[in-house]
mmCIF file of C-alpha atoms in Angstrom:
data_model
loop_
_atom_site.group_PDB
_atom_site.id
_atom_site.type_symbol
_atom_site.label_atom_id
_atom_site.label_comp_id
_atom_site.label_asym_id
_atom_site.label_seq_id
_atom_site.Cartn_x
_atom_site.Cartn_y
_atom_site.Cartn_z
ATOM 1 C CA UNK A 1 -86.119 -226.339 -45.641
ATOM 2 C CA UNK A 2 -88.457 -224.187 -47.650
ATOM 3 C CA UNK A 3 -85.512 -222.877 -50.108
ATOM 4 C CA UNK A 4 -84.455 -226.846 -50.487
ATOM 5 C CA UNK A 5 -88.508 -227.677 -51.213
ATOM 6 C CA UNK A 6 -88.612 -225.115 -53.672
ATOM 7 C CA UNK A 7 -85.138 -226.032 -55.072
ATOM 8 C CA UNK A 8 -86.495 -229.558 -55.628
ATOM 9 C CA UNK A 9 -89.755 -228.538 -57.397
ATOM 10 C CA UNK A 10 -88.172 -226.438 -59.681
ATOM 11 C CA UNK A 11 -85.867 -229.451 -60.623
ATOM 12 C CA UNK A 12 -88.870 -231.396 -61.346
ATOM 13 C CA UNK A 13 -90.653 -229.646 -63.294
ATOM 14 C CA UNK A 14 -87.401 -228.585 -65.660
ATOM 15 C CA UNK A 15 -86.920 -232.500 -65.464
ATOM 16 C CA UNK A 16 -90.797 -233.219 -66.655
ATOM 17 C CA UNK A 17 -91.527 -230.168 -68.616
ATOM 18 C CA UNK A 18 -89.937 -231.055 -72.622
ATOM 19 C CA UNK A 19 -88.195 -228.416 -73.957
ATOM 20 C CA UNK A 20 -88.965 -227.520 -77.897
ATOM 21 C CA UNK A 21 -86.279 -226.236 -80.122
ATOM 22 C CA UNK A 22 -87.477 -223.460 -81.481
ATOM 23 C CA UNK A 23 -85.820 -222.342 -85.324
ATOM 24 C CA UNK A 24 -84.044 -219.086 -85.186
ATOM 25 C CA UNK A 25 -86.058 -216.394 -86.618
ATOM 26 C CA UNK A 26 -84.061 -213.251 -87.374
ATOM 27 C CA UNK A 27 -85.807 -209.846 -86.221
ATOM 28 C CA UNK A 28 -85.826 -207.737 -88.464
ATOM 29 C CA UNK A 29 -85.693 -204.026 -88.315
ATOM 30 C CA UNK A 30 -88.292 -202.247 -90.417
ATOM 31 C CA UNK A 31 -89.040 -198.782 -89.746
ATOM 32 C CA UNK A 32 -91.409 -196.057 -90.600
ATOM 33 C CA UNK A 33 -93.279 -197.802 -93.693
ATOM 34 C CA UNK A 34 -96.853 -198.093 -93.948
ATOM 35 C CA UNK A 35 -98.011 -202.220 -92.978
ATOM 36 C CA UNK A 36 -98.511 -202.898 -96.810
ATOM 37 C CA UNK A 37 -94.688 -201.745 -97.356
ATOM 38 C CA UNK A 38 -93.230 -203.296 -94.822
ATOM 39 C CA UNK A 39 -94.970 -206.475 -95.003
ATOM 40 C CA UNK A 40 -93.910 -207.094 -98.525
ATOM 41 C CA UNK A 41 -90.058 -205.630 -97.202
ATOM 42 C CA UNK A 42 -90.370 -208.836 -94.070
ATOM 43 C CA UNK A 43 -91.067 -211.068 -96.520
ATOM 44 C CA UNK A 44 -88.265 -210.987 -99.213
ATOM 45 C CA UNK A 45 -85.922 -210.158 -96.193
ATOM 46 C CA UNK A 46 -87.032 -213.921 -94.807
ATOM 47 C CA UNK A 47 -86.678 -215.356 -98.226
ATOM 48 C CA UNK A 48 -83.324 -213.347 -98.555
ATOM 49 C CA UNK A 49 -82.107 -215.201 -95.239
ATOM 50 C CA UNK A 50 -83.110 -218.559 -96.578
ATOM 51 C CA UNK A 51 -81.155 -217.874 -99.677
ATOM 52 C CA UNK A 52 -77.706 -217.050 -97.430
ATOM 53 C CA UNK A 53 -78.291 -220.362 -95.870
ATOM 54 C CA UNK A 54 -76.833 -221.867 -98.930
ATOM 55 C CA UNK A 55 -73.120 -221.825 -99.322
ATOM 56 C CA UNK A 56 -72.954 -221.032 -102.643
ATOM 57 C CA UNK A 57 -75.290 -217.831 -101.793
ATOM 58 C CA UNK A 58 -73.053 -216.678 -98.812
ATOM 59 C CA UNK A 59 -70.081 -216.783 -101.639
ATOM 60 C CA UNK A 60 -71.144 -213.344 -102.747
ATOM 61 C CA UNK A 61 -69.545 -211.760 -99.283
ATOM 62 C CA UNK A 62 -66.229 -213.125 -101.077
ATOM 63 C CA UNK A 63 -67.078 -212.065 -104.140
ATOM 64 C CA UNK A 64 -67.767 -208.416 -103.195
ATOM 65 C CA UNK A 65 -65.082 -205.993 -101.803
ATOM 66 C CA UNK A 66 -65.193 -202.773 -100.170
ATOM 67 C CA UNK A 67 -63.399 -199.893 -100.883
ATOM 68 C CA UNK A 68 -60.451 -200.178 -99.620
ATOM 69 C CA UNK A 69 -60.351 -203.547 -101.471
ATOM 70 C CA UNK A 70 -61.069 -205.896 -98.807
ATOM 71 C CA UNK A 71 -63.672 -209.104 -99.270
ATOM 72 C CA UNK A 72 -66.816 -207.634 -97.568
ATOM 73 C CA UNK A 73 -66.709 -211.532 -96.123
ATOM 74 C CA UNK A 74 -64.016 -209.737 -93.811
ATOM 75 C CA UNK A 75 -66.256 -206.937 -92.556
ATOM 76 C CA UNK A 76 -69.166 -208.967 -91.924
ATOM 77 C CA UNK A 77 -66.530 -211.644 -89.786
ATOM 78 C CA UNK A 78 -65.600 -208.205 -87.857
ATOM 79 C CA UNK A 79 -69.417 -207.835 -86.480
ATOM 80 C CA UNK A 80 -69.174 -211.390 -85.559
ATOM 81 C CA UNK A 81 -72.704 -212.003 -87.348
ATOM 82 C CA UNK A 82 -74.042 -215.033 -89.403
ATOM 83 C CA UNK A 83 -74.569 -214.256 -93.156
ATOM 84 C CA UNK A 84 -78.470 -214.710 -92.863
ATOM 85 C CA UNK A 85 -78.722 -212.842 -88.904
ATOM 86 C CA UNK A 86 -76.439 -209.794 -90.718
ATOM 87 C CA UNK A 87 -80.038 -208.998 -92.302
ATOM 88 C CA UNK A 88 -81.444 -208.184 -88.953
ATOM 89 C CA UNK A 89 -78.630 -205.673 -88.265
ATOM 90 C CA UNK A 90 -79.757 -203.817 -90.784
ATOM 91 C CA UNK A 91 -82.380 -200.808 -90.805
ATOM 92 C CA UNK A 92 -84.956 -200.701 -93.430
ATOM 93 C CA UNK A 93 -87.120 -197.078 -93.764
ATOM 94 C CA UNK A 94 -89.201 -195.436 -95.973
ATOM 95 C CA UNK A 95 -87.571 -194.040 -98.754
ATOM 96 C CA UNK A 96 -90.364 -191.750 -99.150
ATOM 97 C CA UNK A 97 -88.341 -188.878 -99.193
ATOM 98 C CA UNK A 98 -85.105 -189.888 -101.264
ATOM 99 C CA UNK A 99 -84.869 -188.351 -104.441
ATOM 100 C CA UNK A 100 -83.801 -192.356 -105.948
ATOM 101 C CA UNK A 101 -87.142 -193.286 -105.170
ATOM 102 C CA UNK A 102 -89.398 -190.670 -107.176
ATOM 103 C CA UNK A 103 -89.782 -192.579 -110.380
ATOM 104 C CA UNK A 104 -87.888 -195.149 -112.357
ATOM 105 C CA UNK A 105 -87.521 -198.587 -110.838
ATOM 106 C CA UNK A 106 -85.719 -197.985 -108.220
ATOM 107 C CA UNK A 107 -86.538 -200.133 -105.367
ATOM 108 C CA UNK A 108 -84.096 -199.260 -102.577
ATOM 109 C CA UNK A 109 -81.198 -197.524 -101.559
ATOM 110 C CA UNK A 110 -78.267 -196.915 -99.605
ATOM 111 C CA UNK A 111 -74.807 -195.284 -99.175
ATOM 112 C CA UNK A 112 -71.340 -197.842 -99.120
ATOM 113 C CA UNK A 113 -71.297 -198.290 -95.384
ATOM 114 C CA UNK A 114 -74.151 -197.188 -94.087
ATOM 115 C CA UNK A 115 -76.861 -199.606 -91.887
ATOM 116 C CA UNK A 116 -79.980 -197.912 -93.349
ATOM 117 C CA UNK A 117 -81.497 -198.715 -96.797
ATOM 118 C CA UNK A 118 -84.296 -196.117 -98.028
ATOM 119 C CA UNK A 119 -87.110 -198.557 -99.093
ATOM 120 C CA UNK A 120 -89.057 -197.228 -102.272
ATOM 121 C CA UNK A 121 -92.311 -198.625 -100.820
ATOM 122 C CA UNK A 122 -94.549 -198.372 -103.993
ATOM 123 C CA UNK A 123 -91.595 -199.488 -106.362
ATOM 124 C CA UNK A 124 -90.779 -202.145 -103.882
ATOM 125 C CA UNK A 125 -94.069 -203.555 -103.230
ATOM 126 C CA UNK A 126 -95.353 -204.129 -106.117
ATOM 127 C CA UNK A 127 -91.566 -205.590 -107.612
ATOM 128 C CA UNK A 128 -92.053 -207.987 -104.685
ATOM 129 C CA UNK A 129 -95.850 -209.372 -105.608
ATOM 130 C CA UNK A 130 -94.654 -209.748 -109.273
ATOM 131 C CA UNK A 131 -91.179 -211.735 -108.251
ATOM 132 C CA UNK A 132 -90.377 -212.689 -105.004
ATOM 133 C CA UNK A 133 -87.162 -213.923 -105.912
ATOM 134 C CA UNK A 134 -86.420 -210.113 -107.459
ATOM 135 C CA UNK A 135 -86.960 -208.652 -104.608
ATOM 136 C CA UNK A 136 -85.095 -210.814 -102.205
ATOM 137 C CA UNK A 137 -82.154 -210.081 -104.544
ATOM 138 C CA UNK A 138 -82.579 -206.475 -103.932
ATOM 139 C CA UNK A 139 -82.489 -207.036 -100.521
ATOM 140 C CA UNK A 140 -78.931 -209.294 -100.716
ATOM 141 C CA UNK A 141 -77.724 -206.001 -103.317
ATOM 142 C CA UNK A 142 -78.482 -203.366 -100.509
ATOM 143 C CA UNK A 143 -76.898 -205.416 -97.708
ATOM 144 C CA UNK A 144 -73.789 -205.812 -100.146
ATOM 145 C CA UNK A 145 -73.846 -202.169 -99.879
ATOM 146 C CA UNK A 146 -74.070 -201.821 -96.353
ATOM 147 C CA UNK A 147 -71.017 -203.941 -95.596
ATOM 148 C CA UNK A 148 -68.978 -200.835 -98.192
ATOM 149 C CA UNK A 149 -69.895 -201.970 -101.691
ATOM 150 C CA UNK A 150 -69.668 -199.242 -103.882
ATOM 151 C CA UNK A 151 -70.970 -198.628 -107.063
ATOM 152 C CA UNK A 152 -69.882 -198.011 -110.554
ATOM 153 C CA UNK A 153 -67.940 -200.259 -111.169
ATOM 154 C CA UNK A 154 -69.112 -202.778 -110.127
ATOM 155 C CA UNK A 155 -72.778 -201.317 -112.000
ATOM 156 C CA UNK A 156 -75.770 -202.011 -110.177
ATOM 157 C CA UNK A 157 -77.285 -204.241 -112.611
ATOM 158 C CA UNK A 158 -74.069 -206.243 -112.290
ATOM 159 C CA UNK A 159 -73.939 -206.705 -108.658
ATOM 160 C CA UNK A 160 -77.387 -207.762 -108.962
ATOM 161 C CA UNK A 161 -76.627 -210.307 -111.714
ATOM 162 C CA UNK A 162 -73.948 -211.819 -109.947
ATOM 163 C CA UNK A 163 -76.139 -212.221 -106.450
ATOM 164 C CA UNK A 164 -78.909 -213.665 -108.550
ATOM 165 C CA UNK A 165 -76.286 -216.253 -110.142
ATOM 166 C CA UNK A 166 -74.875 -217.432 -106.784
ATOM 167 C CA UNK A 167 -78.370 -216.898 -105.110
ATOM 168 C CA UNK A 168 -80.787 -218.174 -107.088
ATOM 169 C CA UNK A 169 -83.185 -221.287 -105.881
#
């Protein structure tokens, strides 16, 4: 009697009670940067995921290939991962300690392949409060990488060219 009392509540109150959708919000994996860093790194990975929301942006995942030749659209199909949730499965750090990050322009890095990009926090950070859109292309460059994009060919400033003409607002 009790268990059918309590079954009947809890039917009630699921029947009463409104149920909000909630929007998807990636969670993003930022690690080991001071709050100022990674702050500016959350945001231009949010407006990064709003760009793959467009079509046209998610294009550069066919335009890309790995390096075995294969459209990096293919390896990000494998993890069975949405263009602008593939963000989340990546790792962003401090780059502190990477030799591409002392001096220059550099704002990140990575290796073909690899889930971690080495944030240049300084370089980064202030790149992001100047252009938003800049550093939310950086972003979409490094997770290019991630999925086995090499480098030279295509060059870097190309890739980024290319992800700022299919990505831009």
């Amino acid at each position: 009697m009790r268990k059918r009392l309590l079954a009947g509540v809890a039917a009630a109150l699921v029947a009463i009670v409104p149920v909000t959708a909630q929007p998807h919000v990636p969670r993003f994996r930022v690690r080991d940067l001071n709050p100022m860093h990674a702050a500016a790194v959350e945001r231009a990975l949010s407006g990064a995921a709003r760009r793959l929301e467009s079509a046209e942006c998610r294009r550069i995942f066919e335009d890309f290939h790995d390096g075995s030749g294969a459209p990096l659209q293919e390896r990000l199909e494998a993890l069975g991962l949405a263009a602008p949730d593939y963000l989340s499965y990546i790792v962003f750090v401090d780059g502190v300690g990477s030799r591409s990050c002392h001096g220059g322009d550099v704002m990140a890095v990575t290796a073909p392949g690899s889930r971690v990009v080495h944030v240049c926090g300084r370089a980064f950070t202030e790149a992001q409060a100047r252009s938003a859109e800049r550093a939310e292309l950086v972003v979409l460059h490094e997770a290019l990488h991630t999925l086995g994009l090499g480098e030279n060919p295509p060059a870097s400033l190309e890739i980024t060219r290319l992800v700022g003409q299919r990505c831009a607002p």
